[in-house]
Structures are given as C-alpha cells and as structure tokens.
Coordinates of C-alpha atoms and ligand atoms in Angstrom, one line a residue:
M1 CA -8.3 -19.1 5.6
A2 CA -6.5 -17.1 3.0
Y3 CA -7.9 -13.9 1.6
I4 CA -10.6 -14.2 -1.0
C5 CA -12.0 -11.1 -2.7
G6 CA -14.3 -11.3 -5.7
K7 CA -12.8 -13.9 -8.1
L8 CA -9.4 -13.5 -6.5
Q9 CA -8.0 -16.0 -4.1
L10 CA -4.7 -15.6 -2.4
R11 CA -2.8 -18.5 -1.1
H12 CA -1.4 -16.9 2.0
G13 CA -3.0 -13.5 2.0
L14 CA 0.3 -11.6 1.9
M15 CA -0.3 -8.1 0.7
L16 CA 1.8 -5.0 0.2
A17 CA 0.2 -2.0 1.9
P18 CA -0.4 1.2 0.0
M19 CA 2.3 3.8 0.8
A20 CA 2.3 7.1 -1.0
G21 CA 5.8 7.9 -2.4
V22 CA 7.0 4.3 -1.8
T23 CA 4.8 1.6 -3.5
D24 CA 5.3 2.6 -7.1
Y25 CA 5.6 0.0 -9.8
A26 CA 9.3 -0.7 -9.2
F27 CA 8.8 -1.5 -5.5
R28 CA 5.7 -3.5 -6.1
R29 CA 7.5 -5.6 -8.7
I30 CA 10.3 -6.3 -6.3
C31 CA 7.9 -7.2 -3.5
R32 CA 6.0 -9.5 -5.9
M33 CA 9.3 -11.3 -6.8
M34 CA 9.7 -12.0 -3.1
G35 CA 6.2 -13.3 -2.5
A36 CA 3.7 -10.4 -2.2
E37 CA 0.5 -11.7 -3.7
Y38 CA -1.5 -8.5 -3.8
T39 CA -0.6 -4.9 -4.0
V40 CA -2.4 -1.6 -3.6
S41 CA -1.6 1.6 -5.4
E42 CA -0.5 4.8 -3.7
M43 CA -3.6 6.8 -2.8
I44 CA -5.2 8.7 -5.6
S45 CA -7.3 11.8 -5.1
A46 CA -10.7 11.2 -6.7
K47 CA -11.3 14.9 -7.2
A48 CA -7.9 15.5 -8.8
L49 CA -8.3 12.5 -11.1
V50 CA -11.7 13.6 -12.3
Y51 CA -10.7 17.2 -12.8
E52 CA -7.6 16.1 -14.7
Q53 CA -9.6 14.0 -17.1
R54 CA -12.1 16.8 -17.6
S55 CA -9.3 19.2 -18.4
R56 CA -8.2 17.0 -21.3
N57 CA -4.7 18.2 -20.8
P58 CA -2.2 15.3 -20.5
A59 CA 0.4 17.6 -19.0
A60 CA -1.9 18.3 -16.0
A61 CA -2.4 14.7 -15.3
R62 CA -0.5 14.0 -12.1
S63 CA -2.9 11.6 -10.5
A64 CA -3.5 9.3 -13.4
P65 CA 0.0 7.9 -13.5
L66 CA -0.5 6.6 -10.0
A67 CA -3.3 4.4 -11.4
A68 CA -1.2 2.7 -14.1
I69 CA -1.2 -1.1 -13.8
R70 CA 1.5 -3.0 -15.6
A71 CA 1.4 -6.4 -17.2
G72 CA 2.1 -9.0 -14.4
E73 CA 0.4 -7.0 -11.8
H74 CA -2.6 -9.3 -11.4
G75 CA -4.1 -8.7 -8.0
H76 CA -3.5 -5.0 -7.8
A77 CA -6.1 -2.7 -6.3
L78 CA -6.4 1.1 -6.9
Q79 CA -6.9 3.2 -3.9
L80 CA -9.0 6.4 -3.9
F81 CA -9.4 9.1 -1.3
G82 CA -12.0 11.7 -1.1
S83 CA -15.1 12.7 0.8
D84 CA -17.7 13.3 -2.0
P85 CA -19.6 10.2 -3.0
E86 CA -20.2 11.5 -6.6
F87 CA -16.6 12.3 -7.3
M88 CA -15.6 9.0 -5.7
A89 CA -18.0 7.1 -8.0
E90 CA -16.9 9.0 -11.1
A91 CA -13.2 8.4 -10.3
A92 CA -13.9 4.7 -9.6
R93 CA -15.7 4.4 -13.0
L94 CA -12.6 5.8 -14.7
L95 CA -10.3 3.4 -12.9
E96 CA -12.5 0.4 -13.7
R97 CA -12.4 1.3 -17.4
G98 CA -8.6 1.5 -17.2
S99 CA -8.3 4.4 -19.7
Y100 CA -7.3 7.8 -18.6
L101 CA -5.0 10.6 -19.7
S102 CA -1.3 9.9 -19.3
A103 CA -1.6 6.4 -18.0
Q104 CA -1.8 3.0 -19.5
A105 CA -3.5 0.1 -17.8
E106 CA -2.1 -3.2 -19.0
E107 CA -4.2 -5.1 -16.4
L108 CA -7.5 -4.1 -14.9
P109 CA -7.7 -3.4 -11.2
A110 CA -8.5 -6.3 -8.8
A111 CA -10.6 -3.9 -6.6
I112 CA -11.2 -0.3 -5.8
D113 CA -10.0 0.4 -2.3
I114 CA -11.2 3.4 -0.3
N115 CA -8.9 5.2 2.0
M116 CA -10.5 5.9 5.4
G117 CA -7.3 5.8 7.4
C118 CA -4.9 8.5 6.2
P119 CA -4.1 10.6 9.2
V120 CA -2.2 13.6 7.6
P121 CA -3.8 17.0 8.3
K122 CA -3.9 17.9 4.6
V123 CA -6.2 14.9 4.0
A124 CA -8.1 14.4 7.3
G125 CA -8.5 18.2 7.7
N126 CA -10.5 18.1 4.5
G127 CA -12.9 15.4 5.8
E128 CA -11.1 12.7 3.8
G129 CA -9.1 9.6 4.9
S130 CA -9.3 8.9 8.6
A131 CA -11.8 11.8 9.1
L132 CA -14.5 9.6 7.5
M133 CA -14.4 7.4 10.6
R134 CA -16.0 10.3 12.5
D135 CA -18.7 10.5 9.8
P136 CA -20.0 6.9 9.3
E137 CA -23.0 8.3 7.4
R138 CA -20.9 9.9 4.7
A139 CA -18.5 7.0 4.7
A140 CA -21.3 4.6 4.0
A141 CA -22.7 6.9 1.3
I142 CA -19.3 6.8 -0.4
V143 CA -19.1 3.0 -0.3
R144 CA -22.7 2.7 -1.7
A145 CA -21.9 5.2 -4.5
V146 CA -18.7 3.4 -5.5
V147 CA -20.3 -0.1 -5.3
D148 CA -23.2 1.1 -7.5
A149 CA -20.7 2.7 -10.0
V150 CA -18.5 -0.3 -10.6
S151 CA -18.7 -4.1 -10.9
L152 CA -15.3 -4.5 -9.2
P153 CA -15.1 -5.5 -5.5
V154 CA -14.9 -2.4 -3.3
T155 CA -12.7 -2.6 -0.2
V156 CA -12.2 -0.2 2.6
K157 CA -9.0 0.6 4.6
I158 CA -9.7 1.9 8.0
R159 CA -8.0 2.6 11.4
S160 CA -9.1 1.6 14.9
G161 CA -10.9 4.9 15.2
W162 CA -10.1 8.6 15.6
D163 CA -8.6 8.5 19.1
E164 CA -8.6 6.3 22.2
N165 CA -12.0 7.6 23.2
S166 CA -13.6 6.8 19.9
I167 CA -12.5 3.3 18.9
N168 CA -15.3 2.4 16.5
A169 CA -13.7 0.1 14.0
P170 CA -16.0 -2.9 14.6
E171 CA -19.3 -0.9 14.2
F172 CA -17.8 1.1 11.5
A173 CA -16.6 -2.0 9.6
R174 CA -20.1 -3.5 9.9
R175 CA -21.6 -0.4 8.5
M176 CA -19.2 -0.4 5.5
A177 CA -20.0 -4.1 5.0
D178 CA -23.8 -3.3 5.0
A179 CA -23.1 -0.6 2.4
G180 CA -21.5 -3.2 0.1
A181 CA -17.8 -3.4 1.0
A182 CA -16.2 -6.7 -0.1
A183 CA -13.4 -6.6 2.5
I184 CA -12.0 -4.4 5.3
C185 CA -8.4 -3.7 5.9
I186 CA -7.7 -2.4 9.4
H187 CA -4.5 -0.6 10.5
A188 CA -4.9 -1.2 14.2
R189 CA -4.1 2.2 15.4
T190 CA -6.1 5.4 16.0
R191 CA -5.7 8.4 13.8
K192 CA -4.3 10.2 16.8
Q193 CA -1.6 7.6 17.2
M194 CA -0.4 8.1 13.6
Y195 CA 2.4 5.4 13.5
A196 CA 3.3 4.7 17.1
P197 CA 2.9 3.1 19.7
S198 CA 2.4 -0.4 18.5
A199 CA -0.7 -1.6 16.8
D200 CA -3.4 -3.3 19.0
Y201 CA -4.3 -6.6 17.3
H202 CA -7.3 -7.1 19.6
V203 CA -9.1 -4.4 17.6
I204 CA -8.5 -6.5 14.4
A205 CA -10.1 -9.4 16.3
A206 CA -13.1 -7.3 17.2
V207 CA -13.5 -6.3 13.6
K208 CA -13.3 -9.9 12.5
A209 CA -16.0 -10.8 15.0
A210 CA -18.2 -8.0 13.7
V211 CA -18.3 -8.7 10.0
D212 CA -18.8 -11.7 7.6
I213 CA -16.5 -10.3 4.9
P214 CA -12.7 -10.9 4.8
V215 CA -10.7 -8.8 7.2
I216 CA -7.1 -7.9 6.5
G217 CA -4.9 -7.1 9.5
N218 CA -2.3 -4.3 9.2
G219 CA 0.3 -2.8 11.5
D220 CA 3.9 -3.6 12.6
I221 CA 4.5 -6.9 10.8
A222 CA 8.3 -7.0 10.5
S223 CA 8.9 -10.7 11.1
A224 CA 7.2 -14.1 10.9
A225 CA 6.7 -13.9 14.7
D226 CA 4.8 -10.7 14.3
L227 CA 2.5 -12.3 11.7
R228 CA 1.9 -15.3 13.9
H229 CA 1.1 -13.0 16.8
M230 CA -1.4 -11.0 14.7
A231 CA -2.9 -14.3 13.3
E232 CA -3.3 -15.8 16.8
I233 CA -4.9 -12.8 18.4
S234 CA -7.2 -11.7 15.5
G235 CA -7.9 -14.7 13.2
C236 CA -7.7 -12.3 10.3
D237 CA -7.9 -13.5 6.6
G238 CA -5.0 -11.6 5.2
Y239 CA -1.9 -9.6 6.2
M240 CA -0.9 -6.2 4.9
I241 CA 2.7 -5.3 5.2
G242 CA 4.0 -1.7 4.9
R243 CA 7.1 -0.3 6.5
G244 CA 8.5 -3.7 7.3
A245 CA 9.2 -4.3 3.6
Q246 CA 11.0 -1.0 3.0
G247 CA 14.6 -2.0 2.3
N248 CA 13.6 -5.5 3.2
P249 CA 11.3 -7.0 0.5
W250 CA 12.6 -10.4 1.6
L251 CA 10.1 -10.1 4.4
F252 CA 7.6 -11.5 2.0
A253 CA 9.8 -14.6 1.4
E254 CA 10.3 -14.9 5.1
L255 CA 6.5 -14.8 5.8
T256 CA 5.8 -17.2 2.9
T257 CA 8.3 -19.8 4.1
A258 CA 6.9 -19.5 7.7
L259 CA 3.3 -20.0 6.5
E260 CA 4.4 -23.0 4.5
G261 CA 6.3 -24.5 7.5
R262 CA 9.7 -24.2 5.7
E263 CA 13.0 -22.8 6.9
Y264 CA 13.9 -19.3 5.8
T265 CA 17.4 -18.5 4.5
P266 CA 18.1 -14.8 4.7
P267 CA 19.7 -13.2 1.6
T268 CA 23.5 -12.9 1.5
P269 CA 25.1 -9.4 1.2
E270 CA 25.6 -10.1 -2.6
E271 CA 21.9 -11.0 -3.0
R272 CA 20.9 -7.9 -1.1
V273 CA 23.0 -5.7 -3.5
A274 CA 21.7 -7.5 -6.5
V275 CA 18.1 -6.9 -5.6
A276 CA 18.8 -3.3 -4.7
A277 CA 20.4 -2.9 -8.1
E278 CA 17.4 -4.4 -9.8
H279 CA 15.1 -2.1 -7.9
L280 CA 17.2 0.9 -9.1
R281 CA 17.1 -0.4 -12.7
L282 CA 13.3 -0.7 -12.6
L283 CA 12.9 2.8 -11.2
V284 CA 15.1 4.3 -13.8
A285 CA 13.4 2.3 -16.6
D286 CA 10.0 3.5 -15.3
K287 CA 10.7 7.1 -14.5
G288 CA 13.9 8.1 -16.3
E289 CA 17.3 8.5 -14.8
D290 CA 16.8 12.0 -13.1
I291 CA 13.6 11.2 -11.3
G292 CA 14.4 7.5 -10.9
V293 CA 17.7 8.1 -9.1
R294 CA 16.2 10.8 -6.9
E295 CA 13.4 8.5 -5.9
A296 CA 15.8 5.6 -5.4
R297 CA 17.8 7.4 -2.8
K298 CA 15.4 6.6 0.1
H299 CA 15.0 3.0 -1.0
M300 CA 18.8 2.4 -1.3
A301 CA 19.3 4.0 2.1
W302 CA 16.8 1.5 3.5
Y303 CA 18.5 -1.4 1.9
I304 CA 21.8 -0.6 3.5
H305 CA 20.4 0.5 6.8
S306 CA 22.5 -1.0 9.7
R307 CA 25.0 -2.6 7.4
P308 CA 28.7 -2.0 8.4
G309 CA 29.9 1.3 6.8
S310 CA 26.4 2.3 6.0
A311 CA 26.5 5.9 7.4
A312 CA 29.1 7.1 4.9
A313 CA 27.4 5.1 2.0
R314 CA 24.0 6.6 2.9
A315 CA 25.4 10.1 2.8
A316 CA 26.9 9.4 -0.6
I317 CA 23.7 7.8 -1.9
M318 CA 21.8 11.0 -0.9
Q319 CA 24.1 13.0 -3.2
A320 CA 24.1 10.6 -6.1
E321 CA 22.7 11.9 -9.4
R322 CA 23.4 8.9 -11.7
A323 CA 22.4 5.3 -11.5
E324 CA 26.1 4.3 -12.1
E325 CA 27.2 6.2 -9.0
M326 CA 24.6 4.5 -6.9
L327 CA 25.6 1.1 -8.1
D328 CA 29.3 1.8 -7.3
I329 CA 28.3 2.8 -3.8
L330 CA 26.3 -0.4 -3.3
Q331 CA 29.1 -2.5 -4.7
G332 CA 31.6 -0.6 -2.4
L333 CA 29.8 -1.9 0.6
L334 CA 30.6 -5.5 -0.5
N335 CA 34.3 -4.9 -0.8
Ligands
FMN1 C1 5.2 6.6 3.8 C2 3.8 6.0 4.0 C3 2.8 6.3 3.1 C4 1.6 5.7 3.3 N1 0.6 5.9 2.4 C5 -0.6 5.3 2.5 C6 -1.6 5.5 1.4 O1 -1.4 6.1 0.4 N2 -2.8 4.8 1.6 C7 -3.1 4.1 2.8 O2 -4.2 3.6 2.9 N3 -2.2 4.0 3.8 C8 -0.9 4.6 3.6 N4 0.0 4.4 4.6 C9 -0.3 3.5 5.7 C10 0.1 2.0 5.4 O3 -0.6 1.5 4.4 C11 0.0 1.2 6.7 O4 -1.4 1.2 7.0 C12 0.8 1.6 7.9 O5 2.1 2.0 7.5 C13 0.9 0.5 9.0 O6 1.4 -0.7 8.5 P1 3.0 -1.1 8.7 O7 3.2 -1.1 10.2 O8 3.1 -2.4 8.1 O9 3.8 0.0 8.0 C14 1.3 4.9 4.4 C15 2.3 4.7 5.4 C16 3.6 5.2 5.2 C17 4.6 4.9 6.2

C-alpha cells in the first residue's frame, strides 16, 4: 500500500527525509524532478519561530525562511522541534496559515511533522527531538496540542528508542497515534547509535504491527535492493530517503523504476553534470551567488564523489567563490 495521509495519496510512497542544512528548496526541487513524491522541511524551532514573529523584526527572522513553500511543492510537510506543547501549537498555527515574517508560502503545508528523533546534544539536551522518546507523557501532550491547534494532519518522526536498553518505538508510536498522530516515520536506530551501525528494519515491522496509521520506514536506503529489503521485513507504507540522495538524486528514479518493475538506466556523466549545474543554478537563484555558491560546495562535492579525478576537483570546489568557477570545474571532469 502506498502512503496515504489526510487527502494526500502517494503512488509509491517515496519521500525525501528532512535534513537540516541539506534539504532546502533547490535540493527538494531536484529530488522531485527525479521522483520524490513528498518532502519535509529542515527542522524549525517552534520557540524561535514564535519569538521571531512576536519581535515583528523581519531582520531577526532566521527560522521563518525554512518554512517557505514554493509553487510546485505540493506534498511538502513542515517539521517543528520543541518540547513545550504551547509553543509547538502556536508555531503550528503560524505554519498552517502560511504567513509569517520573511517567508512566503506559495503552497500550504501537507502536514505538520514533529521531530522526536534528532540526536544532537544541543537539541536532545534541551528535552527536544529524540529526548521526547524518554518522556512519552510530554510527547503525547505535544501531539495533542498540535492536533487541536491545526486542521492539517500531524505526523511524528521518531527513532527506535533512546538506547539499546530502551527500544520503545512500538509503544511510543501507539501512544502518539492515540494522541492524534496521522502517521509515524521511524528512523530505525536508537539515539545512542546516531547514524551507525545499520538500521534495524525489524523495529519498523514492530511499529507497523503496533499502530493502524501509516508507517514510513527510514534508514540506509541507498538502492532498490535496500528498499525491497525494508519492504519485505517491515511492510511499511512509505519510504523516507536521506543521505542516499545526497549527490545522487537519481536514487528516486532508480526506486521508482524498481517499484514499477521497469529497468533503470543510470545517468551518463553528461547528465550528472547537467543536473549538478541545475542544482547550482537553483541555489544561486534562491539564495544569491555568495550564499548559494558556499552552500553548493558540499552538494557539488557529493555529486562528483568517487568519479575519476574527483579529489583535485573537490579541493577546487571547496575554494570556489563564483558559480561560473564551479561550472568550469564540473565541466572539466567531463573532458
Ligand atoms: C545532515 C543531516 C541532517 C538531518 N536533519 C534532520 C532534521 O532536520 N529533521 C529530522 O527529523 N531528521 C534529520 N536528519 C535525519 C534524517 O532525516 C534521517 O532520519 C537519517 O539520515 C536516516 O536516514 P538515511 O539513512 O536515509 O539518511 C538529518 C540527517 C542528516 C544526515
């Protein structure tokens, strides 16, 4: 079954995972071109968003731009993090209305997603993100508050648990569903594991067995074989892809063709360079040349990773200040 959330129905359930500093508009657009059917914003601090709006000072609005949704981004969820139900509810109301300082929403969000998986100490140390998995009471209060505040579907992104001794994803997911969550995405690792070793898809299966709402599996999908493996073990309703798409947005095309039983033709070097160049163009158009080129550096380095001659090109990309320079370096790899 493909993922269904609210009025939204996805054909294959292929979703781009939220990644702070990575999944901005330019990258989301590239992934959509390749077959991503659903995207999630970078995480947005509920408290920061609310305070910014109260300040009425557009120059201070750093969180709001993360919530901008562009035309063509139908099926884009906005992700909030925080630990205070009231702030989370107020932030969700702002996002639902789509009008806030310094950001223009050309489409309304498909859902409000709540981050209960972020492992970084700055977030978890504040009782936010993955720390909420140790406080199901508060987590459920947040979900209830946000569900009461908006008419959008409210989804929750979790991990397997805090550590190997406290794997509570199935009970926790049931509690979030009882509190009104419309879907659960599970990154099948504990907070302690951060990003390694490999995800345990059996925990996704246990979550799927525990709830009646859609379950989206996440963790380590880098090929059609990985997706099949997750599907077979877990029976999940959707697939969320993060790092596998970095420098390889074609992964979405590969997964689409596999799910449709068609043969996948990988991109030629020329096609790879053309897509990288389009990504750079979108970044520069969106953020201006100074910031756009700086932010393009990591993406361009990912595109050329493991290509012949990439070490020298990577070093040059990391120094490039102008889009023209970057394009020349990419073209140089073809010659
Ligand atoms: C650079 C980076 C930033 C991330 N930022 C977020 C975030 O803002 N919100 C979130 O829920 N997960 C975030 N994640 C976790 C991913 O959404 C995903 O759960 C994780 O990378 C596992 O999936 P993957 O193996 O397909 O990458 C981030 C991951 C990375 C690598």
